[in-house]
C-alpha cells in the first residue's frame, strides 16, 4: 500500500497528491511515469511523476479529474492509501547540456509533466525558458514551481485573464523570433493533443527539434498489450516502453486523437455508474 501524505486542490478539478513511494522516488528520472490502481476493482491509470523528494521517500502526482478513475482518486485524502503504484516507467527524457536555449511549454495539466523536465534541463546547465498556459487564470497550475525550474517564465491564458492573451503557441513563436532560430536548441511541448500538434506546427518551419509526451490509453504499460500503440515517423511504437516522449514532428497526431476517442461511450458509462453508486452511499449515510 502507498500512503497519501498530502493532498491539495490546485485548480477546479486539478489535484496534487504527495504519495509515499521511497523506491520510485529514489529511481525516478525526468520523463518517467507511474501506473496506479486505487483498489483491487479499479483500473490502472498512468500519471507522470511531477516531482520527487528522495530524502522524504515521496513522489508528487498532479492530475485532472476527467473520468471515473481520476474522479475516484480525487476523493482520497491524506492518510488514505493506493493499492498499487508501479514505476518508474517509460524512457527518461534525453537530458544534456545543449548548445542554445531550451524552451519548455506546458498547456493545462501538461504543466505537471513538463516540470521535472525543466528542472533536469536547468540542473544540466541549460538556459530554460518556460511557457505555461491555461484557459483562464483560475486553471493555471504550478506557476511558482515553474518559475523556480526556469530562467524565464512566460504565461498565456486563452481569455487574457493573466499573462499573454492567447495561446502558448503565440508565445512560443515570439520566443523563437526573439532568440533567433539558431539560438534555440530544443522545445519540449506537453499538453492536450491539439496543443502539442500546434506547437510542432510553430517549431517545424524554424527547424527546432521538438519533443512531445504522448498520452494514449495504457493498460499494462509493459509493452505487451498494444493499447498505447502510436505511429511515429511511419513506424509503430508503444508509448509505454518506447516513449512516452517522441520527436513531435514525426508523430501521427490524427491517429492518436482518434484512438483516444475509441472508448468514450464506455468511459461515460463507467463514470455514470460510479457517480450513481457514490450518490447511493451518501444517501445511506
Ligand atoms: C504516460 C502518461 C502520463 C500521464 N500523466 C498524467 C498526469 O500527470 N496528470 C493527468 O492528469 N493525466 C495524465 N495522463 C492522463 C491520465 O492517465 C488519464 O486522464 C486517465 O487515465 C483518465 O482516466 P479516467 O478513468 O479518469 O478517465 P476516462 O473515463 O478513462 O477518460 C475520460 C476522458 O479523458 C480523456 N482521456 C482518457 N485517457 C486519457 C489519456 N491517457 N490521456 C488524456 N486524456 C485521456 C478522454 O477524452 C476520455 O474520454 C497521462 C497519460 C499517460 C499515457
Ligand atoms: S500499455 Fe500495453 S503496450 Fe503499452
Short mmCIF file of C-alpha atoms and ligand atoms in Angstrom, two decimals:
data_model
loop_
_atom_site.label_atom_id
_atom_site.label_comp_id
_atom_site.label_asym_id
_atom_site.label_seq_id
_atom_site.Cartn_x
_atom_site.Cartn_y
_atom_site.Cartn_z
CA UNK A 1 0.00 0.00 0.00
CA UNK A 2 1.18 3.52 -0.83
CA UNK A 3 0.07 6.16 1.67
CA UNK A 4 -1.05 9.60 0.57
CA UNK A 5 0.76 12.07 2.83
CA UNK A 6 -0.57 15.31 1.38
CA UNK A 7 -3.43 16.38 -0.86
CA UNK A 8 -4.18 19.80 -2.25
CA UNK A 9 -6.61 21.26 -4.78
CA UNK A 10 -4.61 23.33 -7.30
CA UNK A 11 -7.47 24.46 -9.53
CA UNK A 12 -11.05 23.34 -10.18
CA UNK A 13 -10.78 19.54 -10.85
CA UNK A 14 -6.96 19.58 -10.59
CA UNK A 15 -5.28 17.95 -7.58
CA UNK A 16 -1.79 17.47 -6.19
CA UNK A 17 -1.01 14.36 -4.17
CA UNK A 18 2.21 13.55 -2.36
CA UNK A 19 2.48 9.77 -2.02
CA UNK A 20 4.96 7.69 0.00
CA UNK A 21 6.89 5.58 -2.52
CA UNK A 22 10.59 5.54 -1.48
CA UNK A 23 11.86 3.18 -4.21
CA UNK A 24 10.20 5.16 -7.02
CA UNK A 25 11.40 8.48 -5.53
CA UNK A 26 14.98 7.11 -5.48
CA UNK A 27 14.98 5.73 -9.04
CA UNK A 28 12.81 8.34 -10.81
CA UNK A 29 14.22 10.42 -13.66
CA UNK A 30 12.55 13.24 -15.62
CA UNK A 31 10.04 11.85 -18.12
CA UNK A 32 9.11 8.76 -16.07
CA UNK A 33 5.55 7.93 -15.12
CA UNK A 34 3.79 5.51 -12.78
CA UNK A 35 0.77 3.25 -13.19
CA UNK A 36 -1.56 3.18 -10.23
CA UNK A 37 -4.58 1.26 -9.05
CA UNK A 38 -6.70 2.67 -6.24
CA UNK A 39 -8.20 -0.67 -5.12
CA UNK A 40 -8.49 -4.21 -6.42
CA UNK A 41 -11.57 -3.48 -8.55
CA UNK A 42 -10.00 -0.36 -10.04
CA UNK A 43 -8.46 0.11 -13.49
CA UNK A 44 -4.82 1.00 -13.96
CA UNK A 45 -4.07 4.60 -14.97
CA UNK A 46 -0.78 6.26 -15.91
CA UNK A 47 0.27 9.52 -14.24
CA UNK A 48 3.55 11.40 -14.61
CA UNK A 49 5.76 11.93 -11.58
CA UNK A 50 5.57 15.73 -11.32
CA UNK A 51 8.12 15.97 -8.51
CA UNK A 52 10.00 13.80 -6.04
CA UNK A 53 11.72 14.03 -2.68
CA UNK A 54 14.08 11.03 -2.35
CA UNK A 55 15.01 12.03 1.22
CA UNK A 56 11.41 12.04 2.35
CA UNK A 57 10.71 8.98 0.16
CA UNK A 58 7.80 10.67 -1.62
CA UNK A 59 6.65 11.44 -5.16
CA UNK A 60 4.18 14.10 -6.27
CA UNK A 61 1.35 13.39 -8.69
CA UNK A 62 -0.70 16.17 -10.27
CA UNK A 63 -3.86 15.06 -12.01
CA UNK A 64 -7.09 16.32 -13.51
CA UNK A 65 -10.36 14.55 -12.72
CA UNK A 66 -11.59 13.79 -16.26
CA UNK A 67 -13.36 10.44 -15.80
CA UNK A 68 -14.18 7.62 -13.40
CA UNK A 69 -10.74 6.73 -12.04
CA UNK A 70 -9.30 10.22 -11.75
CA UNK A 71 -12.57 11.39 -10.12
CA UNK A 72 -12.40 8.50 -7.64
CA UNK A 73 -8.75 9.33 -6.95
CA UNK A 74 -9.75 12.93 -6.20
CA UNK A 75 -11.98 11.72 -3.34
CA UNK A 76 -8.98 10.27 -1.45
CA UNK A 77 -7.22 12.31 1.20
CA UNK A 78 -4.04 12.35 3.30
CA UNK A 79 -3.93 9.13 5.33
CA UNK A 80 -5.68 7.07 2.61
CA UNK A 81 -3.62 4.64 0.52
CA UNK A 82 -3.34 3.44 -3.08
CA UNK A 83 -3.28 -0.33 -3.63
CA UNK A 84 -0.60 -0.44 -6.37
CA UNK A 85 1.92 2.02 -7.71
CA UNK A 86 4.24 0.62 -10.38
CA UNK A 87 7.21 2.60 -11.62
CA UNK A 88 9.23 4.44 -12.60
CA UNK A 89 8.07 3.54 -16.14
CA UNK A 90 8.88 4.86 -19.61
CA UNK A 91 12.11 6.12 -21.09
CA UNK A 92 13.57 9.09 -19.24
CA UNK A 93 13.91 12.40 -21.09
CA UNK A 94 17.15 12.81 -23.02
CA UNK A 95 19.00 15.46 -21.00
CA UNK A 96 22.30 17.04 -21.98
CA UNK A 97 23.92 20.46 -21.93
CA UNK A 98 22.50 21.85 -25.19
CA UNK A 99 24.15 24.45 -27.35
CA UNK A 100 21.37 27.03 -27.15
CA UNK A 101 18.24 27.83 -25.16
CA UNK A 102 15.69 25.17 -24.26
CA UNK A 103 12.00 26.09 -24.29
CA UNK A 104 9.58 24.09 -22.10
CA UNK A 105 5.91 24.56 -22.97
CA UNK A 106 3.13 23.22 -20.73
CA UNK A 107 -0.55 23.54 -21.52
CA UNK A 108 -3.25 22.87 -18.90
CA UNK A 109 -2.46 19.70 -16.93
CA UNK A 110 0.63 19.35 -19.19
CA UNK A 111 2.46 21.79 -16.91
CA UNK A 112 2.83 18.91 -14.39
CA UNK A 113 4.81 16.56 -16.70
CA UNK A 114 6.87 19.44 -18.13
CA UNK A 115 8.02 20.50 -14.63
CA UNK A 116 10.56 17.68 -13.91
CA UNK A 117 11.95 18.08 -17.45
CA UNK A 118 12.52 21.82 -16.93
CA UNK A 119 14.20 21.05 -13.58
CA UNK A 120 16.51 18.44 -15.17
CA UNK A 121 17.42 20.72 -18.12
CA UNK A 122 18.26 23.57 -15.72
CA UNK A 123 20.27 21.28 -13.48
CA UNK A 124 22.29 20.16 -16.53
CA UNK A 125 23.35 23.80 -17.09
CA UNK A 126 20.86 24.78 -19.81
CA UNK A 127 19.11 28.12 -20.13
CA UNK A 128 15.44 27.23 -19.68
CA UNK A 129 12.61 29.43 -20.96
CA UNK A 130 9.27 28.15 -19.67
CA UNK A 131 5.91 28.93 -21.24
CA UNK A 132 2.81 27.79 -19.37
CA UNK A 133 -0.80 28.30 -20.29
CA UNK A 134 -4.37 27.55 -19.35
CA UNK A 135 -7.84 28.54 -20.45
CA UNK A 136 -8.16 31.02 -17.54
CA UNK A 137 -6.01 32.28 -14.64
CA UNK A 138 -8.03 30.11 -12.25
CA UNK A 139 -6.97 26.96 -14.16
CA UNK A 140 -3.25 27.80 -14.27
CA UNK A 141 -1.17 25.40 -12.16
CA UNK A 142 2.37 25.20 -10.73
CA UNK A 143 3.37 28.77 -11.61
CA UNK A 144 5.84 29.13 -8.70
CA UNK A 145 7.36 25.68 -9.29
CA UNK A 146 7.88 26.51 -12.98
CA UNK A 147 9.38 29.90 -12.08
CA UNK A 148 11.96 28.11 -9.91
CA UNK A 149 12.61 25.49 -12.63
CA UNK A 150 13.39 28.09 -15.32
CA UNK A 151 15.38 31.25 -16.03
CA UNK A 152 12.39 33.00 -17.57
CA UNK A 153 8.70 32.19 -17.15
CA UNK A 154 6.05 33.38 -19.63
CA UNK A 155 2.34 32.85 -19.09
CA UNK A 156 -0.58 32.78 -21.50
CA UNK A 157 -4.31 32.42 -20.89
CA UNK A 158 -6.90 31.86 -23.60
CA UNK A 159 -9.21 34.52 -22.13
CA UNK A 160 -6.46 37.02 -21.26
CA UNK A 161 -7.24 36.89 -17.51
CA UNK A 162 -3.49 36.55 -16.81
CA UNK A 163 -0.32 36.99 -18.87
CA UNK A 164 -0.45 36.96 -22.66
CA UNK A 165 -3.98 36.97 -24.09
CA UNK A 166 -3.94 33.94 -26.37
CA UNK A 167 -2.28 30.57 -26.76
CA UNK A 168 1.11 29.26 -25.64
CA UNK A 169 1.89 28.78 -29.34
CA UNK A 170 1.83 32.60 -29.87
CA UNK A 171 4.39 32.99 -27.08
CA UNK A 172 6.49 30.11 -28.42
CA UNK A 173 6.69 31.82 -31.84
CA UNK A 174 7.64 35.14 -30.20
CA UNK A 175 10.39 33.45 -28.17
CA UNK A 176 11.91 31.75 -31.23
CA UNK A 177 11.79 35.05 -33.17
CA UNK A 178 13.28 36.97 -30.25
CA UNK A 179 16.08 34.47 -29.52
CA UNK A 180 16.82 33.72 -33.18
CA UNK A 181 16.18 30.23 -34.53
CA UNK A 182 19.85 29.21 -34.34
CA UNK A 183 19.92 30.03 -30.62
CA UNK A 184 17.06 27.67 -29.70
CA UNK A 185 18.31 24.11 -29.34
CA UNK A 186 15.19 22.33 -28.14
CA UNK A 187 11.48 22.73 -27.48
CA UNK A 188 9.53 20.41 -25.19
CA UNK A 189 5.74 20.67 -25.51
CA UNK A 190 3.31 18.78 -23.26
CA UNK A 191 -0.44 19.21 -23.01
CA UNK A 192 -3.63 18.32 -24.85
CA UNK A 193 -3.12 16.71 -28.28
CA UNK A 194 -4.22 19.83 -30.26
CA UNK A 195 -1.79 21.97 -28.26
CA UNK A 196 1.18 19.64 -28.87
CA UNK A 197 0.31 19.44 -32.55
CA UNK A 198 0.06 23.26 -32.77
CA UNK A 199 3.44 23.70 -31.04
CA UNK A 200 5.03 21.35 -33.60
CA UNK A 201 3.45 23.39 -36.41
CA UNK A 202 5.12 26.51 -34.99
CA UNK A 203 8.58 24.96 -34.49
CA UNK A 204 8.58 22.96 -37.76
CA UNK A 205 9.35 25.83 -40.17
CA UNK A 206 12.17 27.02 -37.87
CA UNK A 207 13.63 23.50 -37.72
CA UNK A 208 13.63 23.49 -33.89
CA UNK A 209 13.76 19.91 -32.57
CA UNK A 210 10.54 19.41 -30.58
CA UNK A 211 9.85 16.70 -28.05
CA UNK A 212 6.25 15.86 -27.08
CA UNK A 213 4.96 13.45 -24.41
CA UNK A 214 2.14 11.29 -25.75
CA UNK A 215 -0.80 10.20 -23.62
CA UNK A 216 -2.52 7.26 -25.34
CA UNK A 217 -4.68 4.91 -23.31
CA UNK A 218 -2.45 2.43 -21.48
CA UNK A 219 -3.31 -0.92 -19.93
CA UNK A 220 -0.28 -2.99 -18.91
CA UNK A 221 2.47 -0.37 -19.51
CA UNK A 222 4.99 -3.15 -20.18
CA UNK A 223 4.84 -3.21 -24.00
CA UNK A 224 2.70 -6.39 -24.09
CA UNK A 225 -0.90 -5.34 -24.79
CA UNK A 226 -0.51 -2.82 -27.62
CA UNK A 227 -3.14 -0.42 -26.20
CA UNK A 228 -0.74 2.52 -26.31
CA UNK A 229 0.23 2.00 -29.98
CA UNK A 230 1.20 5.24 -31.75
CA UNK A 231 2.76 5.93 -35.15
CA UNK A 232 5.99 7.94 -35.18
CA UNK A 233 7.90 8.52 -38.41
CA UNK A 234 5.72 5.86 -40.10
CA UNK A 235 6.71 3.21 -37.53
CA UNK A 236 4.58 1.63 -34.83
CA UNK A 237 5.77 2.47 -31.34
CA UNK A 238 4.44 1.58 -27.90
CA UNK A 239 4.33 4.78 -25.87
CA UNK A 240 4.77 2.94 -22.55
CA UNK A 241 8.16 1.41 -23.38
CA UNK A 242 9.39 3.36 -26.44
CA UNK A 243 8.18 6.72 -25.05
CA UNK A 244 6.14 8.48 -23.82
CA UNK A 245 8.38 11.17 -25.38
CA UNK A 246 8.87 11.32 -29.13
CA UNK A 247 10.00 13.68 -31.88
CA UNK A 248 6.83 15.75 -32.30
CA UNK A 249 7.47 16.41 -36.00
CA UNK A 250 7.22 12.66 -36.67
CA UNK A 251 4.05 11.91 -34.65
CA UNK A 252 0.75 10.96 -36.33
CA UNK A 253 -1.48 13.18 -34.16
CA UNK A 254 -4.64 12.34 -36.15
CA UNK A 255 -4.31 8.68 -35.25
CA UNK A 256 -3.56 9.50 -31.59
CA UNK A 257 -6.65 11.73 -31.31
CA UNK A 258 -8.81 9.04 -32.95
CA UNK A 259 -7.54 6.27 -30.66
CA UNK A 260 -8.12 8.45 -27.56
CA UNK A 261 -11.79 8.69 -28.53
CA UNK A 262 -12.22 4.91 -29.02
CA UNK A 263 -13.82 4.18 -25.62
CA UNK A 264 -15.73 7.41 -25.00
CA UNK A 265 -19.08 5.61 -24.58
CA UNK A 266 -17.64 3.02 -22.12
CA UNK A 267 -15.86 5.80 -20.20
CA UNK A 268 -19.10 7.79 -19.95
CA UNK A 269 -20.96 4.72 -18.67
CA UNK A 270 -18.25 3.90 -16.10
CA UNK A 271 -18.42 7.48 -14.80
CA UNK A 272 -22.22 7.37 -14.60
CA UNK A 273 -22.28 4.05 -12.68
CA UNK A 274 -19.61 5.25 -10.24
CA UNK A 275 -21.42 8.59 -9.67
CA UNK A 276 -24.72 6.77 -9.01
CA UNK A 277 -23.07 4.31 -6.59
CA UNK A 278 -21.40 7.19 -4.78
CA UNK A 279 -24.66 9.13 -4.51
CA UNK A 280 -26.32 5.93 -3.17
CA UNK A 281 -23.62 5.51 -0.50
CA UNK A 282 -24.04 9.14 0.57
CA UNK A 283 -27.87 8.74 0.86
CA UNK A 284 -27.46 5.67 3.07
CA UNK A 285 -25.08 7.52 5.39
C1 LIG B 1 2.33 8.46 -19.84
C2 LIG B 1 1.09 9.20 -19.39
C3 LIG B 1 1.22 10.15 -18.38
C4 LIG B 1 0.09 10.83 -17.93
N1 LIG B 1 0.26 11.76 -16.95
C5 LIG B 1 -0.81 12.43 -16.48
C6 LIG B 1 -0.66 13.37 -15.41
O1 LIG B 1 0.43 13.58 -14.88
N2 LIG B 1 -1.78 14.00 -15.00
C7 LIG B 1 -3.02 13.77 -15.55
O2 LIG B 1 -3.99 14.39 -15.11
N3 LIG B 1 -3.18 12.89 -16.55
C8 LIG B 1 -2.12 12.20 -17.02
N4 LIG B 1 -2.30 11.27 -18.01
C9 LIG B 1 -3.67 11.01 -18.50
C10 LIG B 1 -4.42 10.10 -17.50
O3 LIG B 1 -3.81 8.83 -17.46
C11 LIG B 1 -5.89 9.98 -17.91
O4 LIG B 1 -6.51 11.23 -17.74
C12 LIG B 1 -6.63 8.94 -17.10
O5 LIG B 1 -6.19 7.65 -17.47
C13 LIG B 1 -8.13 9.03 -17.35
O6 LIG B 1 -8.78 8.01 -16.61
P1 LIG B 1 -10.28 8.19 -16.09
O7 LIG B 1 -10.83 6.83 -15.76
O8 LIG B 1 -10.36 9.20 -15.03
O9 LIG B 1 -11.00 8.80 -17.33
P2 LIG B 1 -11.62 8.01 -18.56
O10 LIG B 1 -13.07 7.82 -18.30
O11 LIG B 1 -10.78 6.82 -18.89
O12 LIG B 1 -11.46 9.08 -19.68
C14 LIG B 1 -12.23 10.28 -19.66
C15 LIG B 1 -11.83 11.13 -20.82
O13 LIG B 1 -10.49 11.58 -20.56
C16 LIG B 1 -9.73 11.51 -21.74
N5 LIG B 1 -8.65 10.53 -21.56
C17 LIG B 1 -8.70 9.21 -21.31
N6 LIG B 1 -7.50 8.65 -21.23
C18 LIG B 1 -6.65 9.67 -21.48
C19 LIG B 1 -5.28 9.78 -21.55
N7 LIG B 1 -4.46 8.72 -21.40
N8 LIG B 1 -4.76 10.99 -21.79
C20 LIG B 1 -5.53 12.06 -21.97
N9 LIG B 1 -6.84 12.03 -21.92
C21 LIG B 1 -7.39 10.86 -21.68
C22 LIG B 1 -10.63 11.10 -22.85
O14 LIG B 1 -11.13 12.22 -23.50
C23 LIG B 1 -11.73 10.38 -22.15
O15 LIG B 1 -12.91 10.43 -22.86
C24 LIG B 1 -1.19 10.58 -18.51
C25 LIG B 1 -1.32 9.63 -19.52
C26 LIG B 1 -0.19 8.95 -19.95
C27 LIG B 1 -0.31 7.92 -21.04
S1 LIG B 2 0.17 -0.08 -22.43
FE1 LIG B 2 0.25 -2.10 -23.20
S2 LIG B 2 1.79 -1.99 -24.69
FE2 LIG B 2 1.83 -0.02 -23.80
#
